[in-house]
Coordinates of C-alpha atoms in Angstrom, one line a residue:
X1 CA 90.2 45.2 59.1
X2 CA 88.0 46.5 61.9
X3 CA 85.2 49.1 60.8
X4 CA 86.1 52.5 62.2
X5 CA 82.8 52.8 64.0
X6 CA 82.5 55.6 66.6
X7 CA 79.6 56.4 68.8
X8 CA 78.7 59.9 70.3
X9 CA 76.8 59.4 73.5
X10 CA 74.9 62.1 75.4
X11 CA 75.0 62.1 79.2
X12 CA 72.9 59.5 80.8
X13 CA 69.5 60.7 82.0
X14 CA 67.2 59.2 84.6
X15 CA 63.9 58.3 83.1
X16 CA 61.0 58.2 85.7
X17 CA 57.5 57.0 85.4
X18 CA 55.2 59.4 83.6
X19 CA 52.9 59.4 86.6
X20 CA 53.1 58.9 90.3
X21 CA 53.6 55.3 91.3
X22 CA 53.2 53.3 94.5
X23 CA 56.1 53.8 96.9
X24 CA 56.4 50.4 98.8
X25 CA 58.9 47.6 99.5
X26 CA 58.6 44.5 97.5
X27 CA 60.0 40.9 98.3
X28 CA 61.9 39.0 95.8
X29 CA 61.5 35.4 95.2
X30 CA 64.0 32.7 95.8
X31 CA 64.9 32.4 92.2
X32 CA 65.4 36.2 92.0
X33 CA 67.8 36.4 95.0
X34 CA 70.4 33.8 94.1
X35 CA 74.2 34.4 93.9
X36 CA 74.6 33.8 90.2
X37 CA 72.0 36.5 89.3
X38 CA 74.0 39.4 91.0
X39 CA 74.9 40.9 87.5
X40 CA 73.3 43.0 84.8
X41 CA 72.7 41.0 81.6
X42 CA 72.7 42.8 78.1
X43 CA 70.4 42.3 75.1
X44 CA 70.4 44.4 71.8
X45 CA 68.0 44.8 68.9
X46 CA 68.8 46.4 65.4
X47 CA 66.2 48.0 63.3
X48 CA 66.3 49.0 59.6
X49 CA 65.2 52.5 58.4
X50 CA 61.5 52.5 57.7
X51 CA 60.3 55.1 55.0
X52 CA 56.9 55.1 56.6
X53 CA 58.5 56.3 59.7
X54 CA 60.2 59.3 58.1
X55 CA 60.3 62.3 60.3
X56 CA 59.8 60.3 63.4
X57 CA 62.8 60.3 65.9
X58 CA 63.1 56.7 67.4
X59 CA 65.1 58.1 70.3
X60 CA 62.4 60.6 71.4
X61 CA 59.5 58.0 70.7
X62 CA 61.1 55.2 72.6
X63 CA 62.1 57.5 75.6
X64 CA 58.5 58.8 75.9
X65 CA 57.2 55.2 75.7
X66 CA 59.6 53.9 78.4
X67 CA 58.4 56.7 80.8
X68 CA 54.9 55.6 80.1
X69 CA 55.7 51.9 80.4
X70 CA 57.1 52.6 83.9
X71 CA 53.8 53.4 85.2
X72 CA 52.9 49.8 84.7
X73 CA 56.4 48.4 85.5
X74 CA 57.1 50.8 88.3
X75 CA 59.3 48.4 90.2
X76 CA 61.9 48.6 87.6
X77 CA 62.1 52.4 88.5
X78 CA 63.1 51.4 92.1
X79 CA 66.2 50.4 93.8
X80 CA 67.5 47.1 95.4
X81 CA 68.3 47.8 99.0
X82 CA 69.3 45.7 102.1
X83 CA 66.5 44.9 104.3
X84 CA 66.2 44.7 108.1
X85 CA 66.7 40.9 108.1
X86 CA 69.8 41.2 105.8
X87 CA 68.0 39.9 102.6
X88 CA 67.8 42.1 99.5
X89 CA 64.3 43.8 98.9
X90 CA 63.1 46.1 96.3
X91 CA 62.4 49.8 97.1
X92 CA 59.7 51.0 94.7
X93 CA 61.2 54.5 94.8
X94 CA 60.2 55.7 91.4
X95 CA 63.7 57.1 91.1
X96 CA 63.9 55.9 87.4
X97 CA 66.2 53.9 84.8
X98 CA 69.2 55.2 83.0
X99 CA 68.6 56.3 79.4
X100 CA 71.4 57.1 77.0
X101 CA 71.0 58.9 73.5
X102 CA 73.7 58.1 70.9
X103 CA 74.6 58.8 67.2
X104 CA 77.0 56.2 65.2
X105 CA 79.0 57.5 62.3
X106 CA 78.2 54.5 60.1
X107 CA 75.1 52.9 58.4
X108 CA 73.7 49.7 59.8
X109 CA 74.4 47.9 56.7
X110 CA 78.0 48.6 57.0
X111 CA 78.2 46.6 60.2
X112 CA 77.1 43.5 58.2
X113 CA 77.4 40.1 60.2
X114 CA 79.3 41.8 62.9
X115 CA 76.0 42.6 64.7
X116 CA 75.9 38.9 65.7
X117 CA 77.5 37.9 69.0
X118 CA 80.1 38.6 70.0
X119 CA 79.7 41.9 68.4
X120 CA 83.1 43.9 68.4
X121 CA 81.1 47.1 69.0
X122 CA 79.0 46.0 71.8
X123 CA 80.7 48.4 74.1
X124 CA 79.8 51.3 71.8
X125 CA 76.2 50.1 71.3
X126 CA 75.7 49.6 75.0
X127 CA 77.3 52.3 77.2
X128 CA 79.3 51.4 80.3
X129 CA 77.8 54.3 82.3
X130 CA 79.5 54.7 85.5
X131 CA 78.0 52.6 88.3
X132 CA 75.3 51.3 85.9
X133 CA 76.1 47.7 86.8
X134 CA 76.2 47.8 90.6
X135 CA 73.4 45.9 92.5
X136 CA 72.4 47.9 95.6
X137 CA 71.0 51.2 95.5
X138 CA 71.5 51.9 91.8
X139 CA 69.3 52.0 88.8
X140 CA 68.1 48.6 87.7
X141 CA 68.2 49.2 84.0
X142 CA 70.1 51.0 81.2
X143 CA 68.6 51.7 77.7
X144 CA 70.8 53.0 74.9
X145 CA 69.1 54.0 71.6
X146 CA 71.7 54.6 68.9
X147 CA 70.9 56.1 65.5
X148 CA 72.8 55.1 62.5
X149 CA 73.3 57.5 59.5
X150 CA 71.0 55.3 57.3
X151 CA 68.0 56.0 59.7
X152 CA 68.3 52.6 61.3
X153 CA 68.8 52.4 64.9
X154 CA 69.8 49.9 67.8
X155 CA 68.1 49.6 71.0
X156 CA 70.4 48.0 73.7
X157 CA 69.4 47.1 77.2
X158 CA 71.3 46.1 80.3
X159 CA 69.0 44.8 83.3
X160 CA 69.8 43.8 86.7
X161 CA 69.0 40.0 86.5
X162 CA 67.5 39.8 89.8
X163 CA 64.5 41.7 88.7
X164 CA 63.7 39.6 85.7
X165 CA 64.8 37.0 83.2
X166 CA 65.0 37.1 79.4
X167 CA 61.1 36.6 79.1
X168 CA 60.4 39.1 81.7
X169 CA 62.6 41.7 79.9
X170 CA 60.7 41.0 76.6
X171 CA 57.4 41.7 78.6
X172 CA 58.7 45.1 79.4
X173 CA 60.0 45.9 75.9
X174 CA 56.8 44.7 74.4
X175 CA 55.0 47.1 76.7
X176 CA 57.2 50.0 75.5
X177 CA 56.7 48.9 71.9
X178 CA 52.8 48.7 72.2
X179 CA 52.9 52.4 73.8
X180 CA 55.2 53.4 71.0
X181 CA 52.7 52.1 68.4
X182 CA 49.7 53.3 70.4
X183 CA 48.1 49.9 70.3
X184 CA 46.3 48.3 73.2
X185 CA 48.5 46.4 75.8
X186 CA 47.6 42.7 75.5
X187 CA 49.7 41.5 78.6
X188 CA 50.0 43.6 81.7
X189 CA 52.7 43.0 84.3
X190 CA 52.2 40.7 87.4
X191 CA 54.7 40.8 90.3
X192 CA 53.3 37.7 92.4
X193 CA 56.7 36.7 93.4
X194 CA 55.1 34.8 96.3
X195 CA 54.2 32.3 93.9
X196 CA 57.9 31.5 93.6
X197 CA 58.8 30.8 97.3
X198 CA 60.2 27.8 99.2
X199 CA 57.8 25.5 101.2
X200 CA 57.4 25.6 104.9
X201 CA 59.2 23.4 106.0
X202 CA 61.6 23.0 102.9
X203 CA 61.7 19.7 101.3
X204 CA 64.4 18.9 98.8
X205 CA 63.1 16.1 96.8
X206 CA 65.7 15.9 93.9
X207 CA 69.5 15.6 93.6
X208 CA 70.6 18.9 92.1
X209 CA 73.9 18.1 90.5
X210 CA 73.9 21.5 88.9
X211 CA 75.0 23.1 92.2
X212 CA 77.5 20.3 93.2
X213 CA 81.1 21.8 92.5
X214 CA 84.1 19.7 91.9
X215 CA 86.3 20.0 94.9
X216 CA 89.5 19.9 92.7
X217 CA 90.0 23.7 92.2
X218 CA 92.9 23.0 89.5
X219 CA 90.3 21.5 87.1
X220 CA 88.2 24.7 86.8
X221 CA 88.1 26.4 83.7
X222 CA 88.1 29.8 85.3
X223 CA 91.8 29.3 86.0
X224 CA 92.6 29.2 82.4
X225 CA 94.4 32.4 81.1
X226 CA 93.6 34.3 77.9
X227 CA 90.0 33.3 77.5
X228 CA 88.5 34.8 74.2
X229 CA 84.9 34.9 73.1
X230 CA 84.0 33.8 69.5
X231 CA 80.8 32.3 67.9
X232 CA 80.1 29.8 65.3
X233 CA 77.3 30.2 63.0
X234 CA 75.3 27.0 62.1
X235 CA 73.1 27.2 59.1
X236 CA 69.8 25.4 58.9
X237 CA 71.7 23.0 56.3
X238 CA 74.4 22.3 59.0
X239 CA 71.8 21.5 61.6
X240 CA 69.7 19.3 59.1
X241 CA 73.1 17.4 58.6
X242 CA 73.2 16.8 62.5
X243 CA 69.7 15.6 62.3
X244 CA 70.4 13.1 59.7
X245 CA 73.0 11.6 62.0
X246 CA 70.3 10.7 64.4
X247 CA 68.0 7.6 64.6
X248 CA 64.3 8.0 63.8
X249 CA 63.1 8.3 67.4
X250 CA 65.2 11.5 67.9
X251 CA 63.9 13.2 64.7
X252 CA 61.5 15.2 66.8
X253 CA 64.2 16.8 69.0
X254 CA 64.3 20.4 69.0
X255 CA 66.9 22.4 67.0
X256 CA 68.4 23.7 70.5
X257 CA 68.8 20.3 71.7
X258 CA 70.6 18.9 68.6
X259 CA 72.9 21.9 68.4
X260 CA 73.8 21.7 72.2
X261 CA 74.5 18.1 72.0
X262 CA 77.0 18.7 69.2
X263 CA 78.5 21.6 71.0
X264 CA 78.8 19.8 74.4
X265 CA 80.9 17.0 72.5
X266 CA 83.0 19.4 70.4
X267 CA 83.6 21.6 73.6
X268 CA 84.7 18.6 75.6
X269 CA 87.1 17.5 72.9
X270 CA 88.5 20.9 72.5
X271 CA 89.3 21.1 76.2
X272 CA 91.1 17.9 76.0
X273 CA 89.5 16.8 79.3
X274 CA 90.7 13.7 81.0
X275 CA 88.4 10.7 79.8
X276 CA 87.5 10.0 83.4
X277 CA 86.6 13.5 84.3
X278 CA 82.9 14.2 84.9
X279 CA 81.5 16.8 82.7
X280 CA 78.2 18.5 82.8
X281 CA 75.8 20.1 80.4
X282 CA 73.4 22.5 82.1
X283 CA 70.3 23.6 80.3
X284 CA 68.5 26.9 81.1
X285 CA 65.1 26.0 81.3
X286 CA 62.0 28.1 81.9
X287 CA 59.5 27.1 84.6
X288 CA 56.7 29.1 82.8
X289 CA 54.1 26.9 81.6
X290 CA 54.9 24.0 83.6
X291 CA 51.9 22.0 84.8
X292 CA 50.2 23.5 87.8
X293 CA 53.0 25.8 88.6
X294 CA 50.6 28.5 88.0
X295 CA 52.7 31.5 86.7
X296 CA 50.4 33.9 85.0
X297 CA 50.9 35.8 81.8
X298 CA 52.8 38.8 82.5
X299 CA 54.9 37.4 85.4
X300 CA 58.1 39.0 84.7
X301 CA 60.4 37.7 87.5
X302 CA 63.0 34.9 87.1
X303 CA 61.6 31.7 86.3
X304 CA 64.7 29.8 85.3
X305 CA 66.0 26.5 86.6
X306 CA 69.2 24.7 85.5
X307 CA 68.8 20.9 85.1
X308 CA 72.2 19.1 84.5
X309 CA 73.2 16.3 82.0
X310 CA 76.3 14.3 83.3
X311 CA 78.8 12.0 81.7
X312 CA 82.2 11.0 81.9
X313 CA 84.2 13.1 79.2
X314 CA 85.4 9.9 77.5
X315 CA 82.1 8.2 77.2
X316 CA 80.6 11.5 76.0
X317 CA 83.3 11.9 73.4
X318 CA 83.3 8.3 72.1
X319 CA 79.5 7.8 72.0
X320 CA 77.1 8.6 69.0
X321 CA 75.5 12.0 68.9
X322 CA 72.2 10.5 70.2
X323 CA 74.0 9.6 73.5
X324 CA 74.7 13.2 74.5
X325 CA 71.0 14.3 73.0
X326 CA 69.4 11.7 75.2
X327 CA 71.1 12.9 78.4
X328 CA 70.0 16.5 77.5
X329 CA 66.4 15.5 77.0
X330 CA 66.3 13.4 80.2
X331 CA 67.6 16.4 82.1
X332 CA 65.2 18.8 80.7
X333 CA 62.4 16.4 81.1
X334 CA 62.9 16.4 85.1
X335 CA 61.6 19.9 85.1
X336 CA 58.1 19.6 86.7
X337 CA 56.4 21.6 89.3
X338 CA 58.0 19.4 92.1
X339 CA 61.4 19.9 90.7
X340 CA 61.1 23.8 90.8
X341 CA 59.7 23.5 94.2
X342 CA 62.8 21.4 95.3
X343 CA 65.0 23.9 93.8
X344 CA 63.5 26.8 95.8
X345 CA 63.7 24.7 99.0
X346 CA 67.4 24.0 98.3
X347 CA 68.0 27.8 97.9
X348 CA 66.2 28.5 101.0
X349 CA 68.3 26.0 102.9
X350 CA 71.4 27.8 101.6
X351 CA 70.1 31.2 101.8
X352 CA 70.6 31.8 98.1
X353 CA 74.3 31.4 98.2
X354 CA 74.7 28.4 95.9
X355 CA 76.3 28.8 92.6
X356 CA 76.2 26.7 89.4
X357 CA 79.1 24.2 89.2
X358 CA 81.8 25.7 86.8
X359 CA 84.3 23.2 86.8
X360 CA 84.1 21.8 83.3
X361 CA 80.3 22.5 82.7
X362 CA 78.8 23.9 79.8
X363 CA 75.7 26.1 80.4
X364 CA 73.5 26.4 77.1
X365 CA 70.6 28.8 76.8
X366 CA 68.3 29.7 74.0
X367 CA 67.4 33.4 73.8
X368 CA 65.8 32.9 70.4
X369 CA 62.6 31.9 72.0
X370 CA 62.4 34.8 74.5
X371 CA 60.9 37.1 71.9
X372 CA 63.4 39.7 71.3
X373 CA 63.0 39.3 67.4
X374 CA 59.4 40.2 67.7
X375 CA 59.8 43.5 69.4
X376 CA 58.3 46.3 67.1
X377 CA 58.6 50.0 68.1
X378 CA 57.0 51.0 64.9
X379 CA 59.7 50.3 62.5
X380 CA 59.0 46.6 62.1
X381 CA 60.6 43.7 63.6
X382 CA 64.4 43.9 64.4
X383 CA 67.0 42.2 61.8
X384 CA 68.6 40.8 65.0
X385 CA 67.5 40.5 68.5
X386 CA 69.5 38.8 71.4
X387 CA 72.8 38.9 73.4
X388 CA 75.4 41.3 72.1
X389 CA 78.2 39.3 73.5
X390 CA 76.6 35.7 73.9
X391 CA 79.3 33.8 75.8
X392 CA 79.8 34.9 79.5
X393 CA 83.0 33.9 81.1
X394 CA 83.7 31.2 81.6
X395 CA 81.1 28.8 80.6
X396 CA 77.7 30.1 79.6
X397 CA 76.4 30.2 75.9
X398 CA 73.4 32.2 75.1
X399 CA 72.2 31.1 71.4
X400 CA 70.4 33.5 69.0
X401 CA 68.9 33.1 65.6
X402 CA 70.5 35.0 62.9
X403 CA 70.2 35.7 59.2
X404 CA 73.7 36.3 57.8
X405 CA 74.9 38.6 54.6
X406 CA 74.5 35.5 52.4
X407 CA 70.9 35.2 53.4
X408 CA 71.4 31.9 55.2
X409 CA 69.3 31.5 58.4
X410 CA 70.6 29.6 61.3
X411 CA 71.8 29.6 64.9
X412 CA 74.7 31.5 66.5
X413 CA 76.5 29.4 69.2
X414 CA 78.7 31.8 71.2
X415 CA 81.7 30.2 73.2
X416 CA 84.2 31.3 75.6
X417 CA 87.6 29.3 75.6
X418 CA 91.2 29.6 75.6
X419 CA 92.5 30.4 72.1
X420 CA 93.8 27.0 71.0
X421 CA 90.9 25.3 72.4
X422 CA 88.5 27.7 70.4
X423 CA 90.4 26.5 67.2
X424 CA 89.9 22.9 68.2
X425 CA 86.2 23.5 69.1
X426 CA 85.4 24.8 65.5
X427 CA 87.3 21.8 64.0
X428 CA 85.6 19.3 66.1
X429 CA 82.0 20.8 65.7
X430 CA 82.2 20.8 61.9
X431 CA 83.8 17.4 62.0
X432 CA 80.8 16.1 63.8
X433 CA 78.5 17.8 61.4
X434 CA 80.0 16.4 58.3
X435 CA 81.7 13.2 59.3
X436 CA 80.2 10.1 57.7
X437 CA 81.4 8.2 60.9
X438 CA 78.4 9.8 62.7
X439 CA 75.9 7.7 61.2
X440 CA 72.6 6.8 63.0
X441 CA 73.3 4.3 65.9
X442 CA 71.2 2.7 68.4
X443 CA 72.1 3.6 72.1

């Protein structure tokens, strides 16, 4: 039975920078201005009541800190507009971002495990303010702070993806948090979008299978009706069982890689894809920190690329777990400075109008490392920080770390599938985890 949660929201306000900021036009990078990022992505953080903060209103504190943070991150207070050459540019107009104050009629504890994605109350915790998700000439960010009756609260954010990726959003939230706690800012924002531009002349040096679409429209998952969102919680014990299926040379594989290999196989089985059909696993990989790419700390623009692992469906489903894992690791290992430059050049050739292939592919993103679980406005770290929904139709899954009501720590794997396929996905996933048939095998 659903919890009778209701949220009373005040009218959205525009929060402007606390001081005058430069009014100028700024160019976006090629990674910012691509077709797949023309949307607003949501994140949410839940905070318990902290007796040490008694008498302090989180709404007022965060609202004031946001205004101060926009002095540093003043581009976020601007608007995207169409430039003279038809390209989208940023007008740093200082018009502000949307802010919503809200009150819930329940305690945070009453929500229990439902705060993990897909949260059934996501629409209450993050308001659907009219026009708040349009791209041009509208606010770039919406923040809703919702108080619970216990003194806890939620901070939910929706950001125009053309402005930043998850790490970039965390940079802004950490700035707000530092100001709220009255501590010195350790990382100042860096625009520098010129660092992420194509070469002249462009030189595409890799084959980018992630952008190659299946010409057979009938096979596309997006044509399936009645798609639903659900998540599977994999405990550390489950993930350890998966790791035990792997040969010794895979034991240093990351949790994300192992879970993704398992989910890719289970999802392919669940969709009952023809064994000869090509399936893709696309990993969302950050170009930050790559050798010689020279993205400084504080760079909050998009720095994501999408290398693809590819297999025939039948081979993927009939092979040991290590087969899928090896394909994923090889795909991720491609991401070098030259690979990123090649992506930029490909986008330049196609004027940003390329889209990630969504035939049978599975896009996996690990938001747990972005830093949402570390953002402290003065009440301590959140009990959950990550996507409120997790799976974006029709093929993207944003993983998050979670500690459930039993005290188990693990990873939430959101999925977006037709109902019967969702049932099969759960069955196949746990069959792989617990099956004695999945013993370590040499590839």
